[in-house]
mmCIF file of C-alpha atoms in Angstrom:
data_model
loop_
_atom_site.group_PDB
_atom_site.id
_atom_site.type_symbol
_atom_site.label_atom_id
_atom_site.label_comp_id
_atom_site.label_asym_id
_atom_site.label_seq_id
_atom_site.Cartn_x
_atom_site.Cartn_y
_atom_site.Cartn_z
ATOM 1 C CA UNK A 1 144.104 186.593 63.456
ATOM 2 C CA UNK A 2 143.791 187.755 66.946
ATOM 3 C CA UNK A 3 146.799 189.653 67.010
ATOM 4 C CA UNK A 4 145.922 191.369 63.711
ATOM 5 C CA UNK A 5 142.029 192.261 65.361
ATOM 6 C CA UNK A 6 141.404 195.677 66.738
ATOM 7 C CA UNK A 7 141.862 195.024 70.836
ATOM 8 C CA UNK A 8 138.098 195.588 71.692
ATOM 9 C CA UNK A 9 137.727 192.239 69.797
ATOM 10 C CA UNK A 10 140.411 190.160 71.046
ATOM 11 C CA UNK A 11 139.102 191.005 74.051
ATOM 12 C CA UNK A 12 135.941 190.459 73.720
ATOM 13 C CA UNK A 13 136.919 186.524 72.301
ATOM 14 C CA UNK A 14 138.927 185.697 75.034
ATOM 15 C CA UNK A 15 135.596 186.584 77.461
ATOM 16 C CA UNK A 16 133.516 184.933 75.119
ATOM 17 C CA UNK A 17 135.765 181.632 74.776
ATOM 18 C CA UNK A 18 135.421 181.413 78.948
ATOM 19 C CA UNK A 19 132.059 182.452 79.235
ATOM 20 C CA UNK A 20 131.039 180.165 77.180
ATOM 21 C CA UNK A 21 132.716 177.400 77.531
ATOM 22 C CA UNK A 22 131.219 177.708 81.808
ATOM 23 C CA UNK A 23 127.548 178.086 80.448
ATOM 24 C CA UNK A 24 128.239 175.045 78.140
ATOM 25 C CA UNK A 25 129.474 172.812 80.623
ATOM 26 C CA UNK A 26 127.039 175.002 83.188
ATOM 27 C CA UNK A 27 123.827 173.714 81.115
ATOM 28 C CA UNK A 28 125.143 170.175 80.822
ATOM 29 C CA UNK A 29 125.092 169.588 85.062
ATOM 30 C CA UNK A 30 121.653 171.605 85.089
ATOM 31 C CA UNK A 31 120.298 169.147 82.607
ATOM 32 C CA UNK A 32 122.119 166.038 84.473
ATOM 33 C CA UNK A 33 120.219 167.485 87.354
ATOM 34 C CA UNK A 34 116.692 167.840 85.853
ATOM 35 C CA UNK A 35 116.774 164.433 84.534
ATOM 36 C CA UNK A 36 117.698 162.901 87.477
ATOM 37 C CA UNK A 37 115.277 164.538 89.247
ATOM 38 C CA UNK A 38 117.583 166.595 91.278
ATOM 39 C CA UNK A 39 115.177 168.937 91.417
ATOM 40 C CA UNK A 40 112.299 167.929 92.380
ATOM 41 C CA UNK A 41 113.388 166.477 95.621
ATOM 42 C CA UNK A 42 115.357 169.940 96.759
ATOM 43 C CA UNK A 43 115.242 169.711 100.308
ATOM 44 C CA UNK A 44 114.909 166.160 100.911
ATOM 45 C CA UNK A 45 117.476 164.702 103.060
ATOM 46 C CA UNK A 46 116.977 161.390 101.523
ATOM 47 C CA UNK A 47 117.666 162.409 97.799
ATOM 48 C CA UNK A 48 121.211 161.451 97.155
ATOM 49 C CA UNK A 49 121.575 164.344 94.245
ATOM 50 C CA UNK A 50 124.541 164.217 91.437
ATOM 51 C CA UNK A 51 125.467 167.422 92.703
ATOM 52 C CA UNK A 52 124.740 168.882 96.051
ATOM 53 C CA UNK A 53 122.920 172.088 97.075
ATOM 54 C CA UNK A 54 122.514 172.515 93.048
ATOM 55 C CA UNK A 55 119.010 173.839 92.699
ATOM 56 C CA UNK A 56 119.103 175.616 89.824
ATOM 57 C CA UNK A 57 120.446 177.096 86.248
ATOM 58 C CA UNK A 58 122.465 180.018 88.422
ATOM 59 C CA UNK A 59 123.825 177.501 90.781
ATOM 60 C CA UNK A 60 124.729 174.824 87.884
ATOM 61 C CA UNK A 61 126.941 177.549 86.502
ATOM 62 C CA UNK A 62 128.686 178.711 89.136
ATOM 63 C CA UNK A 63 129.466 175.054 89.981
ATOM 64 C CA UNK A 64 130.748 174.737 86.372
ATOM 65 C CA UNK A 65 132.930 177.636 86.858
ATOM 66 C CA UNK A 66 134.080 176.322 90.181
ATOM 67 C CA UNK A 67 135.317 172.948 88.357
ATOM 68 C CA UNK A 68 137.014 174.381 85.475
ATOM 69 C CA UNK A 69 138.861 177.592 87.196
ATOM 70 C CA UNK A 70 139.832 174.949 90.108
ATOM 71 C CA UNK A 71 138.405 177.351 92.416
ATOM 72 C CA UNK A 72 137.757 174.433 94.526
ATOM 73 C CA UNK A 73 134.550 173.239 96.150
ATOM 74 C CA UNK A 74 132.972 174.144 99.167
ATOM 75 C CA UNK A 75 128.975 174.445 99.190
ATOM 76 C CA UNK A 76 128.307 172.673 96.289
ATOM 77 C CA UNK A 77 130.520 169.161 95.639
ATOM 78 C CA UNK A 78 129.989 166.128 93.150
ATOM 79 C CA UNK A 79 128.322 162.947 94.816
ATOM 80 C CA UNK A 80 129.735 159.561 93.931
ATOM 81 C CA UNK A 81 126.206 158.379 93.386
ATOM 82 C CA UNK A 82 125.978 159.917 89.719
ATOM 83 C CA UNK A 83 128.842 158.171 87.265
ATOM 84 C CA UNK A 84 127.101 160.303 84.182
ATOM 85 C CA UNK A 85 128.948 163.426 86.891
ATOM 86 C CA UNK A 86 131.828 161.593 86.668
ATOM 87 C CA UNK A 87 132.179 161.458 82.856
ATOM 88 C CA UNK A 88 131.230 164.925 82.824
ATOM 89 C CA UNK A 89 133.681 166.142 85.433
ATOM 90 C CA UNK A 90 136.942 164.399 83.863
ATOM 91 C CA UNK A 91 135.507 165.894 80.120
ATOM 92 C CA UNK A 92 135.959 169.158 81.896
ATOM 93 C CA UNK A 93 139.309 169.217 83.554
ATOM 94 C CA UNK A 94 141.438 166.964 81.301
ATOM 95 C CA UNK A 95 144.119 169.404 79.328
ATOM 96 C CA UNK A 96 142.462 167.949 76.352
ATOM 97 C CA UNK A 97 139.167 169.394 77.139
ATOM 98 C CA UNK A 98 140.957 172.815 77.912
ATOM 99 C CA UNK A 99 143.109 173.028 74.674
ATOM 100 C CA UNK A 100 139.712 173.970 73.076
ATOM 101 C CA UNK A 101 139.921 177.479 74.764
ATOM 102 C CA UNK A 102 142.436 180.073 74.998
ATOM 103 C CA UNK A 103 144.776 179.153 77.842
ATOM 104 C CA UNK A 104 146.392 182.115 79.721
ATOM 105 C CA UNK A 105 149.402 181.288 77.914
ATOM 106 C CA UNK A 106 147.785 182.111 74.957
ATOM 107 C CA UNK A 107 146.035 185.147 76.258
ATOM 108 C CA UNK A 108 148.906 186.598 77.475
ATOM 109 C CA UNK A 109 151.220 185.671 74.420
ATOM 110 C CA UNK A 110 148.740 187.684 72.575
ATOM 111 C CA UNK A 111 148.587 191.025 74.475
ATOM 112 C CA UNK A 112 151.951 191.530 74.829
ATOM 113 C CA UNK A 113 152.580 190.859 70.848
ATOM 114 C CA UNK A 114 149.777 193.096 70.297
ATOM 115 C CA UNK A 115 151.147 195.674 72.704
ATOM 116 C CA UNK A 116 154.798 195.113 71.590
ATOM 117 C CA UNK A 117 153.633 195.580 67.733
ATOM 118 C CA UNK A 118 155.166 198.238 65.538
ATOM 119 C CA UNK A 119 152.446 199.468 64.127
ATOM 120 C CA UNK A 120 152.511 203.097 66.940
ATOM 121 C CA UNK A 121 156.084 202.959 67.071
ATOM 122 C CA UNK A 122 156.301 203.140 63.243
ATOM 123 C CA UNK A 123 154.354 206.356 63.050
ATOM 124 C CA UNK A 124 157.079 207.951 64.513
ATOM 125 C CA UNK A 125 159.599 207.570 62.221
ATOM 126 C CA UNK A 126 159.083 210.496 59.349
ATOM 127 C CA UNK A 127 160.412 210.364 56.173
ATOM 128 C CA UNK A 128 160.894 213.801 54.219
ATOM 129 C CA UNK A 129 157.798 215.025 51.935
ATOM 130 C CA UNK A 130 159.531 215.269 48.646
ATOM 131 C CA UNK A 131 162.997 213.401 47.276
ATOM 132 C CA UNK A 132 165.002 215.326 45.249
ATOM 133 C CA UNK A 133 167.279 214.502 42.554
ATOM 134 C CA UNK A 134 170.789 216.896 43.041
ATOM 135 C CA UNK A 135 174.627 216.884 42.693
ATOM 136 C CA UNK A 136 176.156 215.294 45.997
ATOM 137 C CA UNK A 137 179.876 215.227 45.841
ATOM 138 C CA UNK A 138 179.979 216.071 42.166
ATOM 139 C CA UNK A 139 177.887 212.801 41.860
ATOM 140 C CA UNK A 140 174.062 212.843 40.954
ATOM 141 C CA UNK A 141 171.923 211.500 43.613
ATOM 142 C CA UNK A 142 168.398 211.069 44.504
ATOM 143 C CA UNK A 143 168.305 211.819 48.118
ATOM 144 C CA UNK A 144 165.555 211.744 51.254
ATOM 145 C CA UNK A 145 165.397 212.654 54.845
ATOM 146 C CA UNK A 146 164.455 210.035 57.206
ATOM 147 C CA UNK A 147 164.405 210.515 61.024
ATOM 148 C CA UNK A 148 163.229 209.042 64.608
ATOM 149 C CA UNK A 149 161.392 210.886 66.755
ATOM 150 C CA UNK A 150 161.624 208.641 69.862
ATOM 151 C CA UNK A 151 164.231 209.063 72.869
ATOM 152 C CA UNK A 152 164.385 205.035 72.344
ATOM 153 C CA UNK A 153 166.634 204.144 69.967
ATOM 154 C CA UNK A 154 166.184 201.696 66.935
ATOM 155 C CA UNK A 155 169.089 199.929 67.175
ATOM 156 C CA UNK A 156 170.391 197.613 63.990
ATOM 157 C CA UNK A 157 168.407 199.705 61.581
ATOM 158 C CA UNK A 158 168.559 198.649 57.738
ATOM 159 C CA UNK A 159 167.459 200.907 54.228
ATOM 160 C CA UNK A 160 166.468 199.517 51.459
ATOM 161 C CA UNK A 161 164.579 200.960 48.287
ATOM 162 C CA UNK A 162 162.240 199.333 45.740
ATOM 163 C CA UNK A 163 161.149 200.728 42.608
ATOM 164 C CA UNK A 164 157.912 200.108 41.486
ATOM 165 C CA UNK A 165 157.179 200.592 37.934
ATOM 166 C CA UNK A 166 155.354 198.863 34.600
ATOM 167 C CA UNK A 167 157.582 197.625 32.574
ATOM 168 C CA UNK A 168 157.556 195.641 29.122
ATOM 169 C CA UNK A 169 160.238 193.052 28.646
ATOM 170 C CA UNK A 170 161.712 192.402 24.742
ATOM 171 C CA UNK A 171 159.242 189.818 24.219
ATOM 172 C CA UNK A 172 156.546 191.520 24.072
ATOM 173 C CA UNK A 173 155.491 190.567 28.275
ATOM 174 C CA UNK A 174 153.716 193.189 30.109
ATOM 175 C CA UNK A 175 154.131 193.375 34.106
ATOM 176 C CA UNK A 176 151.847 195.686 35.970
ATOM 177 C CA UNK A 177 153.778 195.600 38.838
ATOM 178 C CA UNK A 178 158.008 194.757 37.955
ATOM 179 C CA UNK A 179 160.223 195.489 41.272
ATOM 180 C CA UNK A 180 163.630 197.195 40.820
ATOM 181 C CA UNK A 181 166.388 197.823 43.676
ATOM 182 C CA UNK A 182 167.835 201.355 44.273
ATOM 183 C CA UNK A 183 171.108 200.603 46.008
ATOM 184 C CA UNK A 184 171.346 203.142 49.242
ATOM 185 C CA UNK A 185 174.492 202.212 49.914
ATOM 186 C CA UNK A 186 174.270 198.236 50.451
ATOM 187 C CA UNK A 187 177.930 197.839 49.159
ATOM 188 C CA UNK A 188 179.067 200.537 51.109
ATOM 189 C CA UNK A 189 177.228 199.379 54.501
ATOM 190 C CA UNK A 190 175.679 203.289 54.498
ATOM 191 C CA UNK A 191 172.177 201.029 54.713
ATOM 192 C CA UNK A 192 172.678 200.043 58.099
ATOM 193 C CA UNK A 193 171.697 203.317 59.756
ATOM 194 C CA UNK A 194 172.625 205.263 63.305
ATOM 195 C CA UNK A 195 169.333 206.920 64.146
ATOM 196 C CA UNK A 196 170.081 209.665 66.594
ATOM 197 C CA UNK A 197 169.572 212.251 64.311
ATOM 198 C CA UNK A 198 167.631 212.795 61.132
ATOM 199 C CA UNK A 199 169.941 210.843 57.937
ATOM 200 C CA UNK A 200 170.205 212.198 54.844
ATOM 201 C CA UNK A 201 169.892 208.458 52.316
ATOM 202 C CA UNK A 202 171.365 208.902 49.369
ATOM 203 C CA UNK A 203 170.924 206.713 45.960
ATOM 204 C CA UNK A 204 173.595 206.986 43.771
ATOM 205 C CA UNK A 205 172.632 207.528 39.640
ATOM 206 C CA UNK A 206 174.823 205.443 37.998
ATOM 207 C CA UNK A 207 174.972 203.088 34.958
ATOM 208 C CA UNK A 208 173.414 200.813 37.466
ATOM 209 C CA UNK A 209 170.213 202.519 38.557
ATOM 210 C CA UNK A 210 167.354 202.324 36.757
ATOM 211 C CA UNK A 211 167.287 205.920 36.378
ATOM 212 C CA UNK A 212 170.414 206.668 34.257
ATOM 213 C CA UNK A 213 168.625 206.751 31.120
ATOM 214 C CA UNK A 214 165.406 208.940 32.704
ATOM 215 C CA UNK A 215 165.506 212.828 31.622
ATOM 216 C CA UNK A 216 164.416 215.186 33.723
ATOM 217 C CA UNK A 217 161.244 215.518 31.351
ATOM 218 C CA UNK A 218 160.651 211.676 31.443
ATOM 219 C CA UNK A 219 160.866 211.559 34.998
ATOM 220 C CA UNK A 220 158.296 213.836 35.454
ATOM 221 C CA UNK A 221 155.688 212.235 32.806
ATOM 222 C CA UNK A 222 156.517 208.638 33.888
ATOM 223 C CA UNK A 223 154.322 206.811 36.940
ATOM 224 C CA UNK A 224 156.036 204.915 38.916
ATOM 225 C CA UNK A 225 156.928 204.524 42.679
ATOM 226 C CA UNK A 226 159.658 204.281 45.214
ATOM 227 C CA UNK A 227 159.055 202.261 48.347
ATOM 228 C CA UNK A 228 161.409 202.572 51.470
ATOM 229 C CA UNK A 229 161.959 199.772 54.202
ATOM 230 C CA UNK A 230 163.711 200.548 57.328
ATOM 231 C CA UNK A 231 163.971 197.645 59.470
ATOM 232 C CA UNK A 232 165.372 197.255 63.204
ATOM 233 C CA UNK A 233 164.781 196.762 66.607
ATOM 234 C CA UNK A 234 162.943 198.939 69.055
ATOM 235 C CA UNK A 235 165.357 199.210 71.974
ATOM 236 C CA UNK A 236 162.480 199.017 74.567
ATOM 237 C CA UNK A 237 160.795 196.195 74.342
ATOM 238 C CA UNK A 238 163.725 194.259 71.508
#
């Protein structure tokens, strides 16, 4: 899910998911504090407090930030006169407690799949307008252009073709949506493409494609669709 979100919201729950998490645990010492009386004795020397020099909301946070980022303490430290501190301090800063926010392995896990997605990199490989349907080598063909317009290669890139059509078997079953291969050249090994230059991909009308028995007339009046998958490996980032 947060690889899939837009990047001003992944963002924006990885801040969340700290910030709140150090005013949770930044209300829990204020409150520890108040109820002790922490703060009503500020200033007196005698006043052994659960936390010291914490004298506020403000100051209870930053102290809560200080234990969980292991920033380390300086002006304000834990007593050993408040075990209820204690509890507190070992709830924060056991690996269980932290598993219940985004570590930075998972933070940075997720930017660089987001960054290293395909989604920018696919809109750069442009596939011809129209297909056309023409001899090729005295052999009748339907035939598009496909081609990458990156310096970085796509190396180990794979065709395939679906077509996408209703269809009615003989007993009498109707599917909407009935998924039919066009070979472009998978016995051949012409799928696995070279993309240096824009390819020519070629399907082959024979008794086995689903168009052999489609006139030219039918194949205009009939709705159906062709989709094309070209799979492979941006040489960049793998």
């Amino acid at each position: 899910t947060l690889v899939d979100l837009k990047w001003r919201f992944s963002l924006l729950i990885f801040i969340l998911a700290y910030a709140l998490t150090w005013l949770f645990f930044g209300l829990i010492w204020w409150v520890i504090a108040y109820s002790r009386g922490d703060l009503e004795h500020l200033g007196d020397h005698t006043w052994t407090p659960c936390v010291n020099n914490l004298n506020g909301f403000v100051s209870a946070f930053l102290f809560s930030i200080e234990t969980e980022t292991t920033i380390g303490y300086g002006h304000r430290v834990i007593t050993d006169t408040c075990p209820e501190g204690i509890v507190l301090l070992l709830l924060q800063v056991t690996p269980q407690m932290r598993l219940r926010k985004p570590p930075p392995a998972l933070t940075l896990g997720c930017m660089f799949v987001k960054i290293s997605q395909p989604n920018k990199r696919a809109e750069t490989l442009v596939f011809s307008s129209h297909a056309v349907v023409s001899l090729r080598d005295d052999r009748l063909c339907l035939m598009f252009r496909v081609g990458d317009l990156r310096d970085s290669h796509i190396v180990e890139a794979s065709i395939r073709a679906k077509l996408i059509q209703s269809k009615q078997t003989q007993e009498g079953e109707f599917i909407p949506l009935d998924q039919t291969d066009l070979s472009v050249g998978f016995e051949t090994g012409d799928d696995r493409l070279f993309l240096v230059s824009p390819l020519i991909i070629s399907h082959e009308i024979d008794e086995r494609s689903p168009f052999w028995d489609v006139s030219r007339g039918q194949l205009e009046r009939d709705d159906f669709e062709i989709v094309v998958i070209l799979e492979g490996m941006v040489e960049a980032t793998g």
